């Protein structure tokens, strides 16, 4: 791939000097297949250009960028090579929506990306506060960018004026998601962003429908995580109570 051409086309700098580290991350994020997917997204109007990387995780890199209408977007780009395929497969296997999915390594990543897109769509349509998903192509998911210049902080580091009120906002979204037939499966203060005075759920690749054999076990774990976080802030709650509220 012609990296210079790719960089010139897709990375317009926002009045900021790029360090060697940024360049390294960017280059690593775009293997040949991913770069081709970026070009395709551009022809579909879903991506005009990217600014720097927002997050580099184990499974995905998240970039801030803009589509051709000038709307700001988050681009979650799953790694084709270094993902934990086996962990992903566990959440695909029991999910009837992906009965015919292939267990081959690269296919798992593509299925995972589609799965996150579908999960976000269900959550969004159920009225949950999640980034609205816009498009998914191969290993790239396009969704609303939560934040303004920078991405919104995690609930983990946010200063909450009203922990109890915030807890109920999160609990209601969990209940709406459950009513729509889905369990997040990795919910905690690390996958909730704090934005516009409320929590926003993100990172839904692993979310499974209630028909998944382990759905209630995952829900129980989500409830324990969320209840533990808020009880440390003085909210009177425990996982079982939250679980009861959600499933009643
Ligand atoms: N829609 C979004 N808007 C703004 N920032 C986002 C968005 N989605 C993700 N991020 C940022 O990227 C980070 C990683 O995203 P996410 O949790 O979805 O991926 P991940 O695969 O779990 O990554 P990690 O392995 O780091 O947990 C988030 O913590 C958040 O800071
Ligand atoms: Mg995460």
mmCIF file of C-alpha atoms and ligand atoms in Angstrom:
data_model
loop_
_atom_site.group_PDB
_atom_site.id
_atom_site.type_symbol
_atom_site.label_atom_id
_atom_site.label_comp_id
_atom_site.label_asym_id
_atom_site.label_seq_id
_atom_site.Cartn_x
_atom_site.Cartn_y
_atom_site.Cartn_z
ATOM 1 C CA UNK A 1 0.000 0.000 0.000
ATOM 2 C CA UNK A 2 1.097 3.551 -0.672
ATOM 3 C CA UNK A 3 1.054 4.859 2.915
ATOM 4 C CA UNK A 4 1.989 8.425 1.921
ATOM 5 C CA UNK A 5 -0.973 8.637 -0.414
ATOM 6 C CA UNK A 6 -3.293 7.080 2.169
ATOM 7 C CA UNK A 7 -2.125 9.410 4.918
ATOM 8 C CA UNK A 8 -2.388 12.442 2.705
ATOM 9 C CA UNK A 9 -5.937 11.544 1.675
ATOM 10 C CA UNK A 10 -7.371 10.547 5.038
ATOM 11 C CA UNK A 11 -5.435 12.345 7.775
ATOM 12 C CA UNK A 12 -6.033 16.046 7.723
ATOM 13 C CA UNK A 13 -4.372 17.489 10.757
ATOM 14 C CA UNK A 14 -6.438 19.639 13.107
ATOM 15 C CA UNK A 15 -3.841 22.339 13.658
ATOM 16 C CA UNK A 16 -1.763 19.928 15.673
ATOM 17 C CA UNK A 17 1.732 18.648 15.203
ATOM 18 C CA UNK A 18 1.860 14.898 14.972
ATOM 19 C CA UNK A 19 4.424 13.032 16.973
ATOM 20 C CA UNK A 20 6.228 9.925 15.848
ATOM 21 C CA UNK A 21 3.944 7.916 18.145
ATOM 22 C CA UNK A 22 0.763 9.046 16.386
ATOM 23 C CA UNK A 23 2.246 8.110 13.032
ATOM 24 C CA UNK A 24 3.288 4.700 14.304
ATOM 25 C CA UNK A 25 -0.192 3.946 15.675
ATOM 26 C CA UNK A 26 -1.852 5.118 12.503
ATOM 27 C CA UNK A 27 0.388 3.037 10.326
ATOM 28 C CA UNK A 28 -0.151 -0.046 12.472
ATOM 29 C CA UNK A 29 -3.923 0.341 12.411
ATOM 30 C CA UNK A 30 -4.164 0.166 8.624
ATOM 31 C CA UNK A 31 -3.088 -3.056 7.062
ATOM 32 C CA UNK A 32 -3.851 -3.503 3.376
ATOM 33 C CA UNK A 33 -7.343 -4.929 3.940
ATOM 34 C CA UNK A 34 -8.327 -2.206 6.415
ATOM 35 C CA UNK A 35 -6.964 0.549 4.177
ATOM 36 C CA UNK A 36 -9.048 -0.806 1.290
ATOM 37 C CA UNK A 37 -12.092 -0.757 3.548
ATOM 38 C CA UNK A 38 -11.386 2.897 4.335
ATOM 39 C CA UNK A 39 -11.267 3.709 0.605
ATOM 40 C CA UNK A 40 -14.606 1.929 0.156
ATOM 41 C CA UNK A 41 -16.191 3.822 3.042
ATOM 42 C CA UNK A 42 -15.042 7.026 1.363
ATOM 43 C CA UNK A 43 -16.758 6.099 -1.910
ATOM 44 C CA UNK A 44 -19.936 5.456 0.087
ATOM 45 C CA UNK A 45 -19.772 8.869 1.731
ATOM 46 C CA UNK A 46 -19.310 7.335 5.171
ATOM 47 C CA UNK A 47 -15.811 8.671 5.690
ATOM 48 C CA UNK A 48 -14.111 11.803 4.466
ATOM 49 C CA UNK A 49 -11.145 12.065 6.780
ATOM 50 C CA UNK A 50 -9.847 11.018 10.172
ATOM 51 C CA UNK A 51 -8.129 12.923 12.906
ATOM 52 C CA UNK A 52 -5.945 11.218 15.458
ATOM 53 C CA UNK A 53 -6.573 8.000 17.267
ATOM 54 C CA UNK A 54 -8.955 8.156 20.251
ATOM 55 C CA UNK A 55 -8.105 4.812 21.761
ATOM 56 C CA UNK A 56 -5.924 1.812 21.074
ATOM 57 C CA UNK A 57 -7.376 -1.313 22.651
ATOM 58 C CA UNK A 58 -6.679 -5.009 22.444
ATOM 59 C CA UNK A 59 -9.341 -5.648 19.838
ATOM 60 C CA UNK A 60 -9.861 -2.331 18.142
ATOM 61 C CA UNK A 61 -8.547 1.148 17.501
ATOM 62 C CA UNK A 62 -11.045 3.987 17.668
ATOM 63 C CA UNK A 63 -10.563 7.101 15.548
ATOM 64 C CA UNK A 64 -12.428 10.372 15.420
ATOM 65 C CA UNK A 65 -13.342 11.430 11.924
ATOM 66 C CA UNK A 66 -15.871 13.034 9.627
ATOM 67 C CA UNK A 67 -18.184 11.735 6.948
ATOM 68 C CA UNK A 68 -18.812 13.450 3.616
ATOM 69 C CA UNK A 69 -21.712 15.459 5.018
ATOM 70 C CA UNK A 70 -19.330 16.912 7.579
ATOM 71 C CA UNK A 71 -20.798 14.957 10.504
ATOM 72 C CA UNK A 72 -18.355 13.946 13.201
ATOM 73 C CA UNK A 73 -18.135 10.178 13.673
ATOM 74 C CA UNK A 74 -16.332 7.552 15.701
ATOM 75 C CA UNK A 75 -14.665 4.856 13.580
ATOM 76 C CA UNK A 76 -14.056 1.655 15.495
ATOM 77 C CA UNK A 77 -11.552 -0.371 13.535
ATOM 78 C CA UNK A 78 -11.170 -3.975 14.626
ATOM 79 C CA UNK A 79 -7.740 -5.506 14.315
ATOM 80 C CA UNK A 80 -7.646 -8.301 11.767
ATOM 81 C CA UNK A 81 -4.640 -9.999 13.311
ATOM 82 C CA UNK A 82 -4.178 -9.542 17.018
ATOM 83 C CA UNK A 83 -7.727 -10.026 18.246
ATOM 84 C CA UNK A 84 -8.586 -12.657 20.783
ATOM 85 C CA UNK A 85 -10.540 -14.827 18.366
ATOM 86 C CA UNK A 86 -11.411 -17.513 20.868
ATOM 87 C CA UNK A 87 -12.918 -15.107 23.369
ATOM 88 C CA UNK A 88 -14.975 -13.581 20.550
ATOM 89 C CA UNK A 89 -16.185 -16.934 19.351
ATOM 90 C CA UNK A 90 -17.750 -17.693 22.758
ATOM 91 C CA UNK A 91 -20.120 -14.776 22.311
ATOM 92 C CA UNK A 92 -20.945 -15.656 18.710
ATOM 93 C CA UNK A 93 -21.490 -19.396 19.127
ATOM 94 C CA UNK A 94 -24.674 -19.308 21.203
ATOM 95 C CA UNK A 95 -26.131 -16.352 19.305
ATOM 96 C CA UNK A 96 -28.831 -17.601 16.933
ATOM 97 C CA UNK A 97 -28.526 -14.489 14.798
ATOM 98 C CA UNK A 98 -25.106 -15.756 13.739
ATOM 99 C CA UNK A 99 -25.844 -19.447 13.481
ATOM 100 C CA UNK A 100 -24.089 -19.718 10.144
ATOM 101 C CA UNK A 101 -21.059 -17.632 11.040
ATOM 102 C CA UNK A 102 -17.695 -19.095 10.161
ATOM 103 C CA UNK A 103 -15.247 -19.899 12.978
ATOM 104 C CA UNK A 104 -12.279 -18.931 10.791
ATOM 105 C CA UNK A 105 -10.115 -16.315 12.414
ATOM 106 C CA UNK A 106 -10.576 -13.427 10.022
ATOM 107 C CA UNK A 107 -14.279 -14.159 9.573
ATOM 108 C CA UNK A 108 -14.770 -13.972 13.320
ATOM 109 C CA UNK A 109 -13.587 -10.358 13.340
ATOM 110 C CA UNK A 110 -15.966 -9.409 10.529
ATOM 111 C CA UNK A 111 -18.865 -11.156 12.257
ATOM 112 C CA UNK A 112 -17.959 -9.416 15.492
ATOM 113 C CA UNK A 113 -18.083 -6.007 13.839
ATOM 114 C CA UNK A 114 -21.507 -6.782 12.324
ATOM 115 C CA UNK A 115 -22.626 -8.075 15.681
ATOM 116 C CA UNK A 116 -21.663 -4.831 17.399
ATOM 117 C CA UNK A 117 -23.487 -2.880 14.700
ATOM 118 C CA UNK A 118 -26.655 -4.953 15.175
ATOM 119 C CA UNK A 119 -26.460 -4.741 18.948
ATOM 120 C CA UNK A 120 -26.039 -0.971 18.864
ATOM 121 C CA UNK A 121 -28.993 -0.702 16.464
ATOM 122 C CA UNK A 122 -31.231 -2.691 18.822
ATOM 123 C CA UNK A 123 -30.094 -0.617 21.799
ATOM 124 C CA UNK A 124 -30.528 2.649 19.941
ATOM 125 C CA UNK A 125 -34.003 1.710 18.711
ATOM 126 C CA UNK A 126 -34.944 0.666 22.235
ATOM 127 C CA UNK A 127 -34.196 4.210 23.395
ATOM 128 C CA UNK A 128 -30.977 3.377 25.211
ATOM 129 C CA UNK A 129 -28.276 6.024 25.341
ATOM 130 C CA UNK A 130 -25.669 4.568 23.013
ATOM 131 C CA UNK A 131 -23.812 6.043 20.049
ATOM 132 C CA UNK A 132 -26.141 5.816 17.058
ATOM 133 C CA UNK A 133 -24.634 3.298 14.638
ATOM 134 C CA UNK A 134 -24.451 4.462 11.034
ATOM 135 C CA UNK A 135 -22.606 1.885 8.987
ATOM 136 C CA UNK A 136 -20.530 -1.231 9.155
ATOM 137 C CA UNK A 137 -18.186 -2.477 6.482
ATOM 138 C CA UNK A 138 -15.800 -5.398 7.009
ATOM 139 C CA UNK A 139 -13.909 -4.550 10.208
ATOM 140 C CA UNK A 140 -14.942 -0.896 10.510
ATOM 141 C CA UNK A 141 -17.939 0.353 12.470
ATOM 142 C CA UNK A 142 -19.144 3.939 11.956
ATOM 143 C CA UNK A 143 -21.124 5.528 14.803
ATOM 144 C CA UNK A 144 -21.871 8.805 16.547
ATOM 145 C CA UNK A 145 -18.895 10.374 18.239
ATOM 146 C CA UNK A 146 -19.648 10.871 21.934
ATOM 147 C CA UNK A 147 -17.781 13.966 23.064
ATOM 148 C CA UNK A 148 -16.758 17.229 21.478
ATOM 149 C CA UNK A 149 -13.108 17.936 20.788
ATOM 150 C CA UNK A 150 -12.037 14.842 22.672
ATOM 151 C CA UNK A 151 -14.075 11.763 23.373
ATOM 152 C CA UNK A 152 -16.168 11.924 26.538
ATOM 153 C CA UNK A 153 -14.533 10.628 29.734
ATOM 154 C CA UNK A 154 -15.275 7.189 31.099
ATOM 155 C CA UNK A 155 -17.736 7.061 33.971
ATOM 156 C CA UNK A 156 -14.772 5.628 35.879
ATOM 157 C CA UNK A 157 -12.973 8.970 36.042
ATOM 158 C CA UNK A 158 -15.941 11.328 35.912
ATOM 159 C CA UNK A 159 -16.946 13.589 38.778
ATOM 160 C CA UNK A 160 -20.558 12.756 39.513
ATOM 161 C CA UNK A 161 -22.647 15.331 41.330
ATOM 162 C CA UNK A 162 -25.580 12.982 41.714
ATOM 163 C CA UNK A 163 -24.410 9.348 41.854
ATOM 164 C CA UNK A 164 -27.884 8.070 42.753
ATOM 165 C CA UNK A 165 -29.553 9.819 39.800
ATOM 166 C CA UNK A 166 -26.778 8.611 37.511
ATOM 167 C CA UNK A 167 -27.193 5.073 38.802
ATOM 168 C CA UNK A 168 -30.875 5.113 37.906
ATOM 169 C CA UNK A 169 -30.145 6.434 34.437
ATOM 170 C CA UNK A 170 -27.793 3.505 33.856
ATOM 171 C CA UNK A 171 -30.259 1.064 35.418
ATOM 172 C CA UNK A 172 -33.101 2.265 33.198
ATOM 173 C CA UNK A 173 -31.001 1.832 30.077
ATOM 174 C CA UNK A 174 -30.065 -1.680 31.203
ATOM 175 C CA UNK A 175 -33.749 -2.428 31.711
ATOM 176 C CA UNK A 176 -34.694 -1.058 28.280
ATOM 177 C CA UNK A 177 -31.961 -3.138 26.706
ATOM 178 C CA UNK A 178 -33.223 -6.244 28.496
ATOM 179 C CA UNK A 179 -36.775 -5.482 27.387
ATOM 180 C CA UNK A 180 -35.437 -5.338 23.810
ATOM 181 C CA UNK A 181 -34.027 -8.834 24.351
ATOM 182 C CA UNK A 182 -30.353 -8.021 24.779
ATOM 183 C CA UNK A 183 -27.718 -8.187 27.523
ATOM 184 C CA UNK A 184 -24.604 -5.999 27.270
ATOM 185 C CA UNK A 185 -22.216 -8.580 28.711
ATOM 186 C CA UNK A 186 -19.282 -6.291 29.528
ATOM 187 C CA UNK A 187 -20.879 -3.410 31.333
ATOM 188 C CA UNK A 188 -18.942 -1.495 33.948
ATOM 189 C CA UNK A 189 -17.637 2.011 34.581
ATOM 190 C CA UNK A 190 -15.096 1.273 31.824
ATOM 191 C CA UNK A 191 -17.721 0.913 29.104
ATOM 192 C CA UNK A 192 -19.932 3.796 30.152
ATOM 193 C CA UNK A 193 -19.040 7.289 28.958
ATOM 194 C CA UNK A 194 -20.062 10.395 30.872
ATOM 195 C CA UNK A 195 -21.543 12.935 28.510
ATOM 196 C CA UNK A 196 -24.207 15.633 28.683
ATOM 197 C CA UNK A 197 -24.933 14.854 32.318
ATOM 198 C CA UNK A 198 -25.670 11.174 31.845
ATOM 199 C CA UNK A 199 -24.058 7.792 31.163
ATOM 200 C CA UNK A 200 -23.781 6.350 27.631
ATOM 201 C CA UNK A 201 -23.221 2.659 27.015
ATOM 202 C CA UNK A 202 -20.524 1.747 24.528
ATOM 203 C CA UNK A 203 -18.629 -1.336 23.376
ATOM 204 C CA UNK A 204 -21.415 -3.781 22.497
ATOM 205 C CA UNK A 205 -19.659 -6.376 20.350
ATOM 206 C CA UNK A 206 -20.081 -9.045 23.005
ATOM 207 C CA UNK A 207 -23.746 -8.258 23.753
ATOM 208 C CA UNK A 208 -25.967 -11.326 23.337
ATOM 209 C CA UNK A 209 -29.701 -11.946 22.982
ATOM 210 C CA UNK A 210 -31.629 -13.420 25.908
ATOM 211 C CA UNK A 211 -31.768 -16.704 24.025
ATOM 212 C CA UNK A 212 -28.006 -17.109 24.457
ATOM 213 C CA UNK A 213 -27.416 -19.884 27.015
ATOM 214 C CA UNK A 214 -25.248 -17.620 29.166
ATOM 215 C CA UNK A 215 -27.298 -14.413 28.853
ATOM 216 C CA UNK A 216 -28.502 -14.308 32.457
ATOM 217 C CA UNK A 217 -25.060 -15.120 33.792
ATOM 218 C CA UNK A 218 -23.686 -12.150 31.789
ATOM 219 C CA UNK A 219 -26.498 -9.923 33.025
ATOM 220 C CA UNK A 220 -25.759 -10.903 36.607
ATOM 221 C CA UNK A 221 -22.119 -9.963 36.106
ATOM 222 C CA UNK A 222 -23.089 -6.606 34.538
ATOM 223 C CA UNK A 223 -25.359 -5.896 37.492
ATOM 224 C CA UNK A 224 -22.633 -6.764 39.989
ATOM 225 C CA UNK A 225 -20.125 -4.472 38.227
ATOM 226 C CA UNK A 226 -22.482 -1.529 37.964
ATOM 227 C CA UNK A 227 -23.851 -1.916 41.493
ATOM 228 C CA UNK A 228 -20.340 -2.202 42.928
ATOM 229 C CA UNK A 229 -19.217 0.981 41.193
ATOM 230 C CA UNK A 230 -22.173 3.010 42.443
ATOM 231 C CA UNK A 231 -22.169 1.561 45.931
ATOM 232 C CA UNK A 232 -18.600 2.836 46.310
ATOM 233 C CA UNK A 233 -20.047 6.284 45.583
ATOM 234 C CA UNK A 234 -22.546 5.865 48.395
ATOM 235 C CA UNK A 235 -25.574 4.606 46.456
ATOM 236 C CA UNK A 236 -27.412 1.908 48.359
ATOM 237 C CA UNK A 237 -27.502 -0.948 45.914
ATOM 238 C CA UNK A 238 -26.294 -4.453 45.300
ATOM 239 C CA UNK A 239 -26.117 -6.528 42.140
ATOM 240 C CA UNK A 240 -29.075 -8.718 43.080
ATOM 241 C CA UNK A 241 -31.320 -5.723 43.622
ATOM 242 C CA UNK A 242 -30.372 -4.261 40.253
ATOM 243 C CA UNK A 243 -30.863 -7.655 38.595
ATOM 244 C CA UNK A 244 -34.329 -7.839 40.146
ATOM 245 C CA UNK A 245 -35.229 -4.381 38.884
ATOM 246 C CA UNK A 246 -34.078 -5.134 35.348
ATOM 247 C CA UNK A 247 -35.770 -8.490 35.021
ATOM 248 C CA UNK A 248 -39.047 -7.574 36.746
HETATM 249 N N1 LIG B 1 -18.725 6.332 19.892
HETATM 250 C C1 LIG B 1 -17.664 6.775 20.567
HETATM 251 N N2 LIG B 1 -17.470 8.094 20.770
HETATM 252 C C2 LIG B 1 -16.376 8.543 21.443
HETATM 253 N N3 LIG B 1 -15.431 7.745 21.948
HETATM 254 C C3 LIG B 1 -15.565 6.424 21.788
HETATM 255 C C4 LIG B 1 -16.675 5.865 21.093
HETATM 256 N N4 LIG B 1 -16.545 4.518 21.082
HETATM 257 C C5 LIG B 1 -15.408 4.257 21.737
HETATM 258 N N5 LIG B 1 -14.803 5.387 22.171
HETATM 259 C C6 LIG B 1 -13.540 5.496 22.926
HETATM 260 O O1 LIG B 1 -12.712 4.411 22.595
HETATM 261 C C7 LIG B 1 -12.465 3.592 23.755
HETATM 262 C C8 LIG B 1 -12.480 2.119 23.351
HETATM 263 O O2 LIG B 1 -13.731 1.786 22.802
HETATM 264 P P1 LIG B 1 -14.433 0.419 23.127
HETATM 265 O O3 LIG B 1 -14.591 0.280 24.598
HETATM 266 O O4 LIG B 1 -15.656 0.361 22.295
HETATM 267 O O5 LIG B 1 -13.389 -0.620 22.534
HETATM 268 P P2 LIG B 1 -12.623 -1.836 23.207
HETATM 269 O O6 LIG B 1 -12.429 -2.843 22.170
HETATM 270 O O7 LIG B 1 -13.289 -2.244 24.476
HETATM 271 O O8 LIG B 1 -11.277 -1.232 23.571
HETATM 272 P P3 LIG B 1 -10.493 -1.581 24.920
HETATM 273 O O9 LIG B 1 -9.831 -2.899 24.653
HETATM 274 O O10 LIG B 1 -9.595 -0.385 25.062
HETATM 275 O O11 LIG B 1 -11.526 -1.663 26.024
HETATM 276 C C9 LIG B 1 -13.555 3.973 24.738
HETATM 277 O O12 LIG B 1 -13.157 3.778 26.056
HETATM 278 C C10 LIG B 1 -13.784 5.431 24.423
HETATM 279 O O13 LIG B 1 -12.826 6.219 25.056
HETATM 280 MG MG1 LIG B 2 -14.178 -1.031 26.136
#
